[in-house]
């Protein structure tokens, strides 16, 4: 009984330090992970090998591979080109620029995963805002929220969906049929809502708009030969992500192979690329995975799932509601990737007791919607959030935990409420 209490206490205290920013988040998770290891709250050496009770290396190496790829592409001047192009097309109008960036992000997230698209779009956003002399934080936050919504539409768009699809035997087309309709509706409403959500931050700097409009975006390209080669490799990587489930190759392997090929064919200096990797972000994730492993190994998360499973009996709408809102809340405080991996066996046992396939699948879709939308709940709820915050800090535009979370909580609540209406109308 003592082990679960210790694990939960360490996690809550660490989360408090992260949320209040009383200490550096990387240092916090490393200390917390070390305490859990020292006290025997994680499964020993298995913490390095188990996806369910340890570090998910698929996530770590997916991020590493894409960071290397983005580091190479950055040297071509493509991000400056896109920044000037987007700024000119929006004519410097803040809301129009935000909508453009959100649409690009949301439409790409279902094809790529939301972490990858943030790695590609966030650097462009920082450059655009620097050119216009406006703060990039609202635009980065809006993009992350859009990516977490858009990524929910497909099997490969959000890591929780990959985990759920594998466990439940759900196909790419299943996700399109059941998840995409409500995702489209929620995203459309979200775009309209951002006008209100970010109304105080959407201010134009008219002096610099004229300067940007006079720029020639073509001059931003530094090396056309390098650009062509890197774009060919990037497109191959994107195709690899789209077809990874067909060839049974993990997205992390696709990213690592892509990074290796990118370095090989472009012949760039590796010493210029490696500094572009967000090493603190990768270390943070490793520490966070160990912290969650402590909750999993000591039975804290499993106990919560068991309580939810026994609480509703034959009330299947109540069970779907609990999965939807419970996942939305819990996933907001625990990174939604390890949370989903931990809870899928619980959901699977609930589905096994369902009276028919339609009801059983409804539980899976409620769980998937809650797990995906929970990613917007707090600054550490999803991989894309942490990556964007890391890029912002590196660029000299830090985003605090609460600066992100005060927007994310509102969007998560509204998205989950709309998702519940959809689940109720469609399945019950």
Coordinates of C-alpha atoms in Angstrom, one line a residue:
X1 CA 0.0 0.0 0.0
X2 CA 3.0 2.3 0.7
X3 CA 4.4 2.1 -2.9
X4 CA 1.4 3.6 -4.7
X5 CA 1.2 6.4 -2.2
X6 CA 4.9 7.2 -2.6
X7 CA 4.7 7.1 -6.4
X8 CA 1.6 9.3 -6.5
X9 CA 3.2 11.8 -4.0
X10 CA 6.4 12.1 -6.0
X11 CA 4.4 12.6 -9.2
X12 CA 2.1 15.2 -7.7
X13 CA 5.0 17.2 -6.1
X14 CA 7.0 17.1 -9.4
X15 CA 4.0 18.2 -11.4
X16 CA 3.5 21.1 -8.9
X17 CA 7.1 22.2 -9.5
X18 CA 6.6 22.0 -13.3
X19 CA 3.2 23.8 -13.1
X20 CA 4.5 26.6 -10.8
X21 CA 7.8 26.8 -12.6
X22 CA 9.6 26.8 -9.2
X23 CA 12.3 24.7 -10.8
X24 CA 13.6 23.8 -14.3
X25 CA 11.2 21.1 -15.7
X26 CA 14.1 18.9 -16.9
X27 CA 15.8 18.9 -13.5
X28 CA 12.4 18.2 -11.9
X29 CA 11.6 15.1 -13.9
X30 CA 15.1 13.8 -13.5
X31 CA 15.0 14.1 -9.7
X32 CA 11.5 12.6 -9.6
X33 CA 12.6 9.7 -11.9
X34 CA 15.7 9.1 -9.8
X35 CA 13.6 9.0 -6.6
X36 CA 11.2 6.5 -8.1
X37 CA 14.1 4.3 -9.2
X38 CA 15.9 4.6 -5.9
X39 CA 12.7 3.6 -4.0
X40 CA 12.0 0.7 -6.3
X41 CA 8.8 2.1 -7.6
X42 CA 9.7 1.3 -11.3
X43 CA 10.3 -2.1 -12.7
X44 CA 14.1 -2.0 -12.5
X45 CA 16.0 -2.4 -15.7
X46 CA 12.7 -3.0 -17.5
X47 CA 12.1 0.7 -17.4
X48 CA 14.5 0.9 -20.4
X49 CA 12.8 -1.8 -22.4
X50 CA 9.0 -1.8 -21.7
X51 CA 6.7 0.6 -23.6
X52 CA 3.9 0.1 -21.0
X53 CA 6.1 0.4 -17.9
X54 CA 9.0 2.4 -19.1
X55 CA 10.5 4.8 -21.6
X56 CA 8.8 4.7 -25.0
X57 CA 11.8 4.9 -27.3
X58 CA 9.5 5.0 -30.3
X59 CA 8.5 8.5 -29.3
X60 CA 12.1 9.6 -28.4
X61 CA 13.6 8.4 -31.6
X62 CA 10.8 9.8 -33.7
X63 CA 11.5 13.2 -32.2
X64 CA 15.2 12.8 -32.6
X65 CA 15.0 11.8 -36.3
X66 CA 12.6 14.6 -37.2
X67 CA 14.8 17.2 -35.3
X68 CA 17.8 16.2 -37.4
X69 CA 15.7 16.4 -40.6
X70 CA 14.4 19.9 -39.6
X71 CA 18.0 20.9 -38.8
X72 CA 19.1 20.1 -42.3
X73 CA 16.1 21.7 -44.0
X74 CA 16.7 24.9 -41.9
X75 CA 20.1 25.4 -43.6
X76 CA 18.4 25.8 -47.0
X77 CA 16.6 29.0 -46.1
X78 CA 13.2 27.3 -46.7
X79 CA 11.8 28.4 -43.4
X80 CA 12.6 32.1 -44.1
X81 CA 11.0 31.7 -47.6
X82 CA 7.8 30.3 -46.1
X83 CA 7.7 32.9 -43.4
X84 CA 7.9 35.8 -45.8
X85 CA 5.4 34.1 -48.2
X86 CA 2.9 33.5 -45.4
X87 CA 3.4 37.0 -43.9
X88 CA 2.8 38.6 -47.4
X89 CA -0.3 36.5 -48.2
X90 CA -1.8 37.4 -44.8
X91 CA -0.8 41.1 -45.4
X92 CA 0.4 41.1 -41.8
X93 CA -3.2 40.8 -40.4
X94 CA -2.8 38.8 -37.2
X95 CA -6.0 36.8 -37.3
X96 CA -5.6 35.9 -41.0
X97 CA -2.1 34.8 -40.3
X98 CA -3.1 32.7 -37.3
X99 CA -5.9 31.0 -39.4
X100 CA -3.5 30.3 -42.2
X101 CA -1.0 28.6 -39.8
X102 CA -3.7 26.7 -38.0
X103 CA -5.2 25.3 -41.3
X104 CA -1.8 24.3 -42.5
X105 CA -1.1 22.5 -39.2
X106 CA -4.5 20.9 -38.9
X107 CA -4.6 19.6 -42.4
X108 CA -1.1 18.2 -42.2
X109 CA -1.5 16.6 -38.8
X110 CA -3.7 13.7 -39.9
X111 CA -1.1 12.7 -42.5
X112 CA 2.0 13.3 -40.5
X113 CA 1.7 12.9 -36.8
X114 CA 1.2 16.1 -34.8
X115 CA 4.7 16.1 -33.3
X116 CA 6.3 16.0 -36.7
X117 CA 4.1 18.9 -38.1
X118 CA 4.9 21.0 -35.1
X119 CA 8.6 20.4 -35.6
X120 CA 8.2 21.6 -39.2
X121 CA 5.8 24.5 -38.7
X122 CA 7.0 26.0 -35.4
X123 CA 10.3 27.3 -36.7
X124 CA 8.5 28.9 -39.6
X125 CA 6.1 30.6 -37.2
X126 CA 8.9 32.0 -35.1
X127 CA 10.6 33.5 -38.2
X128 CA 7.3 35.0 -39.4
X129 CA 6.6 36.7 -36.1
X130 CA 10.2 37.9 -35.8
X131 CA 9.9 39.5 -39.2
X132 CA 6.6 41.2 -38.3
X133 CA 8.0 42.1 -34.8
X134 CA 5.0 40.5 -33.0
X135 CA 5.1 37.9 -30.2
X136 CA 5.0 34.3 -31.6
X137 CA 3.6 32.7 -28.4
X138 CA -0.1 33.0 -29.3
X139 CA 0.5 31.6 -32.8
X140 CA 2.5 28.7 -31.5
X141 CA -0.1 27.8 -28.9
X142 CA -2.9 28.0 -31.6
X143 CA -0.9 25.7 -33.9
X144 CA -0.4 23.1 -31.1
X145 CA -4.1 23.2 -30.2
X146 CA -5.0 22.8 -33.9
X147 CA -2.5 19.9 -34.4
X148 CA -3.9 18.0 -31.4
X149 CA -7.4 18.4 -32.7
X150 CA -6.5 17.6 -36.4
X151 CA -4.3 14.7 -35.5
X152 CA -7.2 12.9 -33.8
X153 CA -8.8 12.3 -37.2
X154 CA -6.7 9.4 -38.4
X155 CA -4.9 6.3 -37.2
X156 CA -1.5 7.9 -37.7
X157 CA -2.3 11.5 -36.8
X158 CA -1.8 11.2 -33.0
X159 CA 0.3 8.6 -31.1
X160 CA -2.7 7.6 -28.8
X161 CA -4.6 6.5 -32.0
X162 CA -1.7 4.3 -33.1
X163 CA -1.8 2.6 -29.7
X164 CA -5.6 2.2 -29.6
X165 CA -5.7 1.0 -33.3
X166 CA -3.1 -1.7 -32.6
X167 CA -4.8 -3.0 -29.5
X168 CA -8.4 -2.8 -30.8
X169 CA -7.7 -4.0 -34.3
X170 CA -9.1 -0.8 -35.8
X171 CA -8.0 0.2 -39.3
X172 CA -7.1 3.6 -40.9
X173 CA -10.5 3.7 -42.6
X174 CA -12.3 3.0 -39.3
X175 CA -10.7 6.1 -37.8
X176 CA -11.6 8.2 -40.9
X177 CA -15.2 7.1 -40.7
X178 CA -15.7 7.5 -36.9
X179 CA -13.2 10.1 -35.8
X180 CA -12.8 12.5 -38.8
X181 CA -16.4 13.9 -38.9
X182 CA -16.4 15.2 -35.3
X183 CA -12.8 16.4 -35.7
X184 CA -13.7 18.5 -38.7
X185 CA -16.7 20.1 -36.9
X186 CA -14.6 20.8 -33.8
X187 CA -11.7 22.3 -35.7
X188 CA -14.1 24.6 -37.7
X189 CA -15.6 25.9 -34.5
X190 CA -12.1 26.2 -32.9
X191 CA -11.0 28.5 -35.8
X192 CA -13.9 30.8 -35.1
X193 CA -13.3 30.6 -31.4
X194 CA -9.7 31.7 -31.6
X195 CA -10.9 35.2 -32.6
X196 CA -12.2 35.4 -29.0
X197 CA -9.6 33.3 -27.3
X198 CA -6.6 35.3 -28.5
X199 CA -8.3 38.7 -29.0
X200 CA -5.9 40.6 -26.8
X201 CA -2.8 39.2 -28.4
X202 CA -3.8 39.7 -32.1
X203 CA -2.3 43.1 -32.6
X204 CA -0.5 44.1 -35.8
X205 CA 2.8 46.1 -36.0
X206 CA 1.9 48.2 -39.1
X207 CA 5.4 49.7 -39.4
X208 CA 7.0 46.4 -40.0
X209 CA 4.2 45.1 -42.2
X210 CA 5.3 47.4 -45.0
X211 CA 8.9 46.2 -44.6
X212 CA 7.8 42.6 -44.9
X213 CA 5.6 43.3 -47.9
X214 CA 8.7 44.7 -49.7
X215 CA 10.8 41.5 -49.1
X216 CA 11.5 39.0 -52.0
X217 CA 10.9 35.5 -50.6
X218 CA 13.0 33.9 -53.4
X219 CA 16.1 35.6 -52.1
X220 CA 15.7 33.7 -48.8
X221 CA 16.7 30.4 -50.4
X222 CA 20.4 29.9 -49.6
X223 CA 21.2 26.7 -51.4
X224 CA 18.8 25.5 -54.1
X225 CA 20.7 22.2 -54.6
X226 CA 20.5 21.4 -50.9
X227 CA 16.8 22.4 -50.9
X228 CA 15.9 20.0 -53.7
X229 CA 17.7 17.1 -52.2
X230 CA 16.3 17.7 -48.7
X231 CA 12.7 18.1 -50.0
X232 CA 13.0 14.8 -51.9
X233 CA 14.0 13.0 -48.7
X234 CA 11.4 14.8 -46.6
X235 CA 8.6 13.8 -49.1
X236 CA 9.8 10.2 -48.9
X237 CA 9.7 10.3 -45.1
X238 CA 6.1 11.7 -45.3
X239 CA 5.1 8.8 -47.6
X240 CA 6.8 6.5 -45.1
X241 CA 4.7 7.9 -42.3
X242 CA 1.5 7.5 -44.3
X243 CA 2.3 3.8 -45.2
X244 CA 4.1 2.7 -42.0
X245 CA 1.1 0.6 -40.9
X246 CA 1.0 -1.1 -44.3
X247 CA 4.7 -2.2 -44.2
X248 CA 4.6 -2.7 -40.4
X249 CA 7.5 -0.3 -39.8
X250 CA 7.4 1.9 -36.7
X251 CA 7.3 5.7 -37.3
X252 CA 10.4 6.1 -35.3
X253 CA 12.3 3.8 -37.7
X254 CA 11.0 5.9 -40.6
X255 CA 12.2 9.1 -39.0
X256 CA 15.7 7.7 -38.1
X257 CA 16.1 6.3 -41.6
X258 CA 15.0 9.6 -43.1
X259 CA 17.5 11.5 -40.9
X260 CA 20.3 9.1 -41.9
X261 CA 19.5 9.4 -45.6
X262 CA 19.1 13.2 -45.3
X263 CA 22.6 13.5 -43.8
X264 CA 24.0 11.2 -46.5
X265 CA 22.6 12.8 -49.6
X266 CA 23.0 16.4 -48.5
X267 CA 26.5 16.0 -47.1
X268 CA 26.0 18.7 -44.5
X269 CA 28.3 19.2 -41.6
X270 CA 26.9 17.0 -38.7
X271 CA 28.3 19.5 -36.2
X272 CA 26.0 22.2 -37.6
X273 CA 22.9 19.9 -37.4
X274 CA 23.3 18.3 -34.0
X275 CA 23.0 21.7 -32.1
X276 CA 19.5 22.0 -33.7
X277 CA 18.3 19.0 -31.8
X278 CA 16.2 19.9 -28.7
X279 CA 18.2 17.7 -26.3
X280 CA 16.5 19.1 -23.2
X281 CA 13.1 18.1 -24.6
X282 CA 14.2 14.6 -25.3
X283 CA 15.6 14.3 -21.7
X284 CA 12.4 15.7 -20.3
X285 CA 10.3 13.0 -22.1
X286 CA 12.6 10.2 -20.8
X287 CA 12.2 11.5 -17.3
X288 CA 8.5 11.9 -17.6
X289 CA 8.1 8.3 -19.0
X290 CA 9.9 7.0 -15.9
X291 CA 7.7 9.0 -13.6
X292 CA 4.6 7.6 -15.3
X293 CA 6.1 4.1 -15.1
X294 CA 6.1 4.5 -11.4
X295 CA 2.4 5.2 -11.4
X296 CA 1.8 2.2 -13.7
X297 CA 4.1 -0.3 -11.9
X298 CA 2.7 0.5 -8.5
X299 CA -0.9 0.1 -9.8
X300 CA -2.1 3.6 -9.4
X301 CA -3.4 4.0 -13.0
X302 CA -4.7 0.5 -13.1
X303 CA -6.6 1.0 -9.9
X304 CA -8.2 4.1 -11.3
X305 CA -9.3 2.2 -14.4
X306 CA -10.7 -0.7 -12.4
X307 CA -12.8 1.7 -10.3
X308 CA -14.2 3.3 -13.5
X309 CA -14.9 -0.2 -14.9
X310 CA -16.8 -1.4 -11.9
X311 CA -18.7 1.9 -11.3
X312 CA -21.0 1.8 -14.3
X313 CA -22.2 -1.9 -14.6
X314 CA -24.5 -2.1 -17.6
X315 CA -24.8 1.7 -18.1
X316 CA -22.8 1.8 -21.3
X317 CA -23.4 5.5 -22.0
X318 CA -22.1 6.2 -18.5
X319 CA -19.1 4.1 -19.3
X320 CA -18.4 5.9 -22.5
X321 CA -18.9 9.2 -20.8
X322 CA -16.4 8.2 -18.0
X323 CA -13.9 7.1 -20.6
X324 CA -14.3 10.3 -22.6
X325 CA -14.2 12.8 -19.8
X326 CA -11.9 10.7 -17.6
X327 CA -9.3 10.4 -20.3
X328 CA -9.6 14.0 -21.1
X329 CA -8.9 15.0 -17.5
X330 CA -6.3 12.3 -16.6
X331 CA -4.5 12.6 -20.0
X332 CA -4.1 16.3 -19.4
X333 CA -1.9 15.7 -16.4
X334 CA -0.1 12.6 -17.6
X335 CA 1.4 12.7 -21.0
X336 CA -1.4 11.1 -23.2
X337 CA 1.0 8.5 -24.8
X338 CA 1.9 6.5 -21.7
X339 CA -1.6 7.2 -20.3
X340 CA -3.2 5.6 -23.4
X341 CA -0.7 2.7 -23.4
X342 CA -1.6 2.0 -19.7
X343 CA -5.4 2.3 -20.1
X344 CA -5.9 0.3 -23.3
X345 CA -6.0 -3.1 -21.4
X346 CA -8.7 -1.7 -19.1
X347 CA -10.8 -0.5 -22.0
X348 CA -10.3 -3.8 -23.8
X349 CA -11.7 -5.7 -20.8
X350 CA -14.7 -3.3 -20.7
X351 CA -15.3 -3.8 -24.5
X352 CA -15.2 -7.6 -24.0
X353 CA -18.2 -7.3 -21.7
X354 CA -20.2 -5.0 -24.0
X355 CA -23.5 -6.5 -25.4
X356 CA -22.6 -5.9 -29.0
X357 CA -19.9 -4.7 -31.4
X358 CA -21.4 -1.2 -31.9
X359 CA -21.4 -0.5 -28.1
X360 CA -17.9 -2.0 -27.7
X361 CA -16.5 0.2 -30.5
X362 CA -18.3 3.2 -29.1
X363 CA -16.2 2.7 -25.9
X364 CA -13.0 2.7 -28.1
X365 CA -14.0 5.9 -29.9
X366 CA -14.9 7.6 -26.6
X367 CA -11.6 6.6 -25.2
X368 CA -9.7 7.8 -28.4
X369 CA -11.5 11.2 -28.5
X370 CA -10.8 11.8 -24.8
X371 CA -7.1 10.7 -25.0
X372 CA -6.5 12.8 -28.1
X373 CA -8.3 16.0 -26.9
X374 CA -6.6 15.7 -23.5
X375 CA -3.4 16.6 -25.3
X376 CA -4.5 20.3 -25.2
X377 CA -5.2 20.3 -21.5
X378 CA -1.9 21.4 -20.1
X379 CA 1.6 22.3 -21.3
X380 CA 2.9 18.7 -20.8
X381 CA -0.2 16.8 -21.8
X382 CA 1.1 15.9 -25.3
X383 CA 4.4 15.5 -27.1
X384 CA 3.6 18.3 -29.5
X385 CA 3.1 20.8 -26.6
X386 CA 6.5 20.1 -25.1
X387 CA 8.2 20.3 -28.5
X388 CA 6.7 23.6 -29.3
X389 CA 7.5 25.1 -25.9
X390 CA 11.1 23.9 -26.3
X391 CA 11.4 25.5 -29.7
X392 CA 9.9 28.8 -28.4
X393 CA 12.4 28.9 -25.5
X394 CA 15.3 28.2 -27.7
X395 CA 14.2 31.1 -30.0
X396 CA 14.1 33.5 -27.0
X397 CA 10.2 33.5 -26.8
X398 CA 9.5 31.3 -23.7
X399 CA 6.0 30.0 -23.1
X400 CA 5.2 29.4 -19.5
X401 CA 3.2 26.4 -18.2
X402 CA 0.2 28.5 -17.3
X403 CA 0.4 30.7 -20.4
X404 CA -0.3 27.6 -22.5
X405 CA -2.6 25.8 -20.0
X406 CA -5.1 28.7 -19.6
X407 CA -5.9 28.4 -23.3
X408 CA -5.6 24.6 -23.5
X409 CA -8.0 23.9 -20.6
X410 CA -10.8 25.9 -22.3
X411 CA -10.3 24.2 -25.7
X412 CA -10.1 20.8 -24.1
X413 CA -13.4 21.3 -22.2
X414 CA -15.3 22.5 -25.3
X415 CA -13.8 19.8 -27.5
X416 CA -14.7 17.1 -25.0
X417 CA -18.2 18.4 -24.5
X418 CA -18.8 18.4 -28.3
X419 CA -17.3 14.9 -28.6
X420 CA -19.7 13.7 -25.9
X421 CA -22.7 15.0 -27.9
X422 CA -21.3 13.2 -31.0
X423 CA -20.8 9.9 -29.2
X424 CA -24.3 10.1 -27.6
X425 CA -26.1 10.9 -30.9
X426 CA -24.2 8.5 -33.1
X427 CA -23.9 5.4 -30.8
X428 CA -26.5 5.6 -28.1

